[in-house]
């Protein structure tokens, strides 16, 4: 089975580094990622994608990147079973980085 994603895009935002109760550092980045096809008007639309960064990856990205930088992120999609306010179950998905490359 394969659970891998790769996105390349422009860094829109990086959150402050936070820590879990157990002291594990994490952060989130938001990327603007251009779609690989043109819309009906001939322009490329962008998707905004949020990715979680953990431990050393979070620290390195926070210290070495700024808004507008181009990043390539490889990682996995993680699902969580949650419930609505009415108690109905649903799956929530998040992107978790495993490797980040800084592009020029």
PDB file of C-alpha atoms in Angstrom:
ATOM      1  CA  UNK A   1       0.000   0.000   0.000  1.00  0.00           C
ATOM      2  CA  UNK A   2       1.127   3.544  -0.712  1.00  0.00           C
ATOM      3  CA  UNK A   3       0.264   6.639   1.300  1.00  0.00           C
ATOM      4  CA  UNK A   4       2.444   9.423  -0.072  1.00  0.00           C
ATOM      5  CA  UNK A   5       1.883  12.961  -1.296  1.00  0.00           C
ATOM      6  CA  UNK A   6       4.221  15.512  -2.858  1.00  0.00           C
ATOM      7  CA  UNK A   7       3.387  19.206  -3.125  1.00  0.00           C
ATOM      8  CA  UNK A   8       5.489  22.081  -4.386  1.00  0.00           C
ATOM      9  CA  UNK A   9       4.349  25.586  -3.722  1.00  0.00           C
ATOM     10  CA  UNK A  10       4.929  29.045  -2.368  1.00  0.00           C
ATOM     11  CA  UNK A  11       5.022  29.416   1.404  1.00  0.00           C
ATOM     12  CA  UNK A  12       2.068  31.519   2.459  1.00  0.00           C
ATOM     13  CA  UNK A  13       2.394  31.160   6.226  1.00  0.00           C
ATOM     14  CA  UNK A  14       4.307  29.250   8.886  1.00  0.00           C
ATOM     15  CA  UNK A  15       2.937  29.044  12.422  1.00  0.00           C
ATOM     16  CA  UNK A  16       4.927  29.491  15.609  1.00  0.00           C
ATOM     17  CA  UNK A  17       6.519  26.329  16.966  1.00  0.00           C
ATOM     18  CA  UNK A  18       4.413  24.801  19.713  1.00  0.00           C
ATOM     19  CA  UNK A  19       4.905  21.793  21.972  1.00  0.00           C
ATOM     20  CA  UNK A  20       2.668  18.919  22.936  1.00  0.00           C
ATOM     21  CA  UNK A  21       2.193  17.946  26.576  1.00  0.00           C
ATOM     22  CA  UNK A  22       5.090  15.513  26.119  1.00  0.00           C
ATOM     23  CA  UNK A  23       7.440  18.216  24.779  1.00  0.00           C
ATOM     24  CA  UNK A  24       7.309  17.280  21.090  1.00  0.00           C
ATOM     25  CA  UNK A  25       7.664  20.350  18.868  1.00  0.00           C
ATOM     26  CA  UNK A  26       5.370  20.949  15.915  1.00  0.00           C
ATOM     27  CA  UNK A  27       4.293  23.636  13.493  1.00  0.00           C
ATOM     28  CA  UNK A  28       2.098  24.081  10.429  1.00  0.00           C
ATOM     29  CA  UNK A  29       2.858  25.579   7.040  1.00  0.00           C
ATOM     30  CA  UNK A  30       0.376  26.834   4.494  1.00  0.00           C
ATOM     31  CA  UNK A  31       1.372  26.591   0.837  1.00  0.00           C
ATOM     32  CA  UNK A  32      -0.188  28.092  -2.268  1.00  0.00           C
ATOM     33  CA  UNK A  33       0.093  25.326  -4.855  1.00  0.00           C
ATOM     34  CA  UNK A  34      -0.559  25.993  -8.530  1.00  0.00           C
ATOM     35  CA  UNK A  35      -2.764  23.464 -10.278  1.00  0.00           C
ATOM     36  CA  UNK A  36      -1.227  21.709 -13.282  1.00  0.00           C
ATOM     37  CA  UNK A  37      -3.973  22.715 -15.718  1.00  0.00           C
ATOM     38  CA  UNK A  38      -5.529  25.962 -16.891  1.00  0.00           C
ATOM     39  CA  UNK A  39      -9.054  27.004 -16.027  1.00  0.00           C
ATOM     40  CA  UNK A  40     -11.661  27.998 -18.628  1.00  0.00           C
ATOM     41  CA  UNK A  41     -10.174  31.515 -18.754  1.00  0.00           C
ATOM     42  CA  UNK A  42      -6.657  30.213 -19.484  1.00  0.00           C
ATOM     43  CA  UNK A  43      -5.186  30.860 -16.035  1.00  0.00           C
ATOM     44  CA  UNK A  44      -3.736  28.484 -13.457  1.00  0.00           C
ATOM     45  CA  UNK A  45      -5.771  28.358 -10.251  1.00  0.00           C
ATOM     46  CA  UNK A  46      -4.098  27.783  -6.882  1.00  0.00           C
ATOM     47  CA  UNK A  47      -4.995  25.497  -4.022  1.00  0.00           C
ATOM     48  CA  UNK A  48      -4.118  26.380  -0.444  1.00  0.00           C
ATOM     49  CA  UNK A  49      -2.772  23.353   1.431  1.00  0.00           C
ATOM     50  CA  UNK A  50      -1.883  23.136   5.130  1.00  0.00           C
ATOM     51  CA  UNK A  51       0.784  20.637   6.204  1.00  0.00           C
ATOM     52  CA  UNK A  52       1.860  19.627   9.715  1.00  0.00           C
ATOM     53  CA  UNK A  53       5.568  19.611  10.556  1.00  0.00           C
ATOM     54  CA  UNK A  54       6.953  17.682  13.518  1.00  0.00           C
ATOM     55  CA  UNK A  55      10.172  17.685  15.551  1.00  0.00           C
ATOM     56  CA  UNK A  56      13.328  18.687  13.643  1.00  0.00           C
ATOM     57  CA  UNK A  57      11.505  19.406  10.391  1.00  0.00           C
ATOM     58  CA  UNK A  58       9.360  21.982  12.207  1.00  0.00           C
ATOM     59  CA  UNK A  59      12.392  23.695  13.733  1.00  0.00           C
ATOM     60  CA  UNK A  60      14.416  23.765  10.507  1.00  0.00           C
ATOM     61  CA  UNK A  61      11.530  25.166   8.467  1.00  0.00           C
ATOM     62  CA  UNK A  62      10.667  27.782  11.077  1.00  0.00           C
ATOM     63  CA  UNK A  63      14.275  28.990  11.323  1.00  0.00           C
ATOM     64  CA  UNK A  64      15.134  28.894   7.602  1.00  0.00           C
ATOM     65  CA  UNK A  65      12.042  29.838   5.625  1.00  0.00           C
ATOM     66  CA  UNK A  66      10.004  32.966   5.077  1.00  0.00           C
ATOM     67  CA  UNK A  67       6.821  33.920   3.293  1.00  0.00           C
ATOM     68  CA  UNK A  68       7.194  33.565  -0.477  1.00  0.00           C
ATOM     69  CA  UNK A  69       9.836  30.799  -0.385  1.00  0.00           C
ATOM     70  CA  UNK A  70       9.268  27.807  -2.647  1.00  0.00           C
ATOM     71  CA  UNK A  71       9.049  24.482  -0.794  1.00  0.00           C
ATOM     72  CA  UNK A  72       8.682  20.883  -1.872  1.00  0.00           C
ATOM     73  CA  UNK A  73       7.085  18.669   0.766  1.00  0.00           C
ATOM     74  CA  UNK A  74       6.791  14.901   0.740  1.00  0.00           C
ATOM     75  CA  UNK A  75       4.733  13.161   3.369  1.00  0.00           C
ATOM     76  CA  UNK A  76       1.713  11.075   4.247  1.00  0.00           C
ATOM     77  CA  UNK A  77      -2.003  11.618   4.718  1.00  0.00           C
ATOM     78  CA  UNK A  78      -3.204  10.808   8.220  1.00  0.00           C
ATOM     79  CA  UNK A  79      -6.832  10.135   9.070  1.00  0.00           C
ATOM     80  CA  UNK A  80      -8.586  10.516  12.404  1.00  0.00           C
ATOM     81  CA  UNK A  81     -12.010   9.267  13.438  1.00  0.00           C
ATOM     82  CA  UNK A  82     -14.012  12.157  14.888  1.00  0.00           C
ATOM     83  CA  UNK A  83     -17.634  12.814  15.787  1.00  0.00           C
ATOM     84  CA  UNK A  84     -19.900  15.736  14.943  1.00  0.00           C
ATOM     85  CA  UNK A  85     -21.797  17.625  17.653  1.00  0.00           C
ATOM     86  CA  UNK A  86     -24.698  15.295  16.892  1.00  0.00           C
ATOM     87  CA  UNK A  87     -22.492  12.269  17.582  1.00  0.00           C
ATOM     88  CA  UNK A  88     -22.217  11.136  13.948  1.00  0.00           C
ATOM     89  CA  UNK A  89     -18.786   9.685  13.068  1.00  0.00           C
ATOM     90  CA  UNK A  90     -16.673  11.064  10.220  1.00  0.00           C
ATOM     91  CA  UNK A  91     -13.071  10.898   9.044  1.00  0.00           C
ATOM     92  CA  UNK A  92     -10.821  13.957   9.146  1.00  0.00           C
ATOM     93  CA  UNK A  93      -7.637  14.058   7.077  1.00  0.00           C
ATOM     94  CA  UNK A  94      -4.416  16.001   7.482  1.00  0.00           C
ATOM     95  CA  UNK A  95      -1.143  16.168   5.575  1.00  0.00           C
ATOM     96  CA  UNK A  96       1.954  15.318   7.649  1.00  0.00           C
ATOM     97  CA  UNK A  97       5.401  16.201   6.291  1.00  0.00           C
ATOM     98  CA  UNK A  98       8.178  13.629   6.267  1.00  0.00           C
ATOM     99  CA  UNK A  99      10.664  15.531   4.085  1.00  0.00           C
ATOM    100  CA  UNK A 100      10.939  19.217   3.158  1.00  0.00           C
ATOM    101  CA  UNK A 101      13.167  20.654   0.437  1.00  0.00           C
ATOM    102  CA  UNK A 102      13.838  24.353  -0.105  1.00  0.00           C
ATOM    103  CA  UNK A 103      13.638  25.303  -3.803  1.00  0.00           C
ATOM    104  CA  UNK A 104      15.212  28.376  -5.397  1.00  0.00           C
TER     105      UNK A 104
END
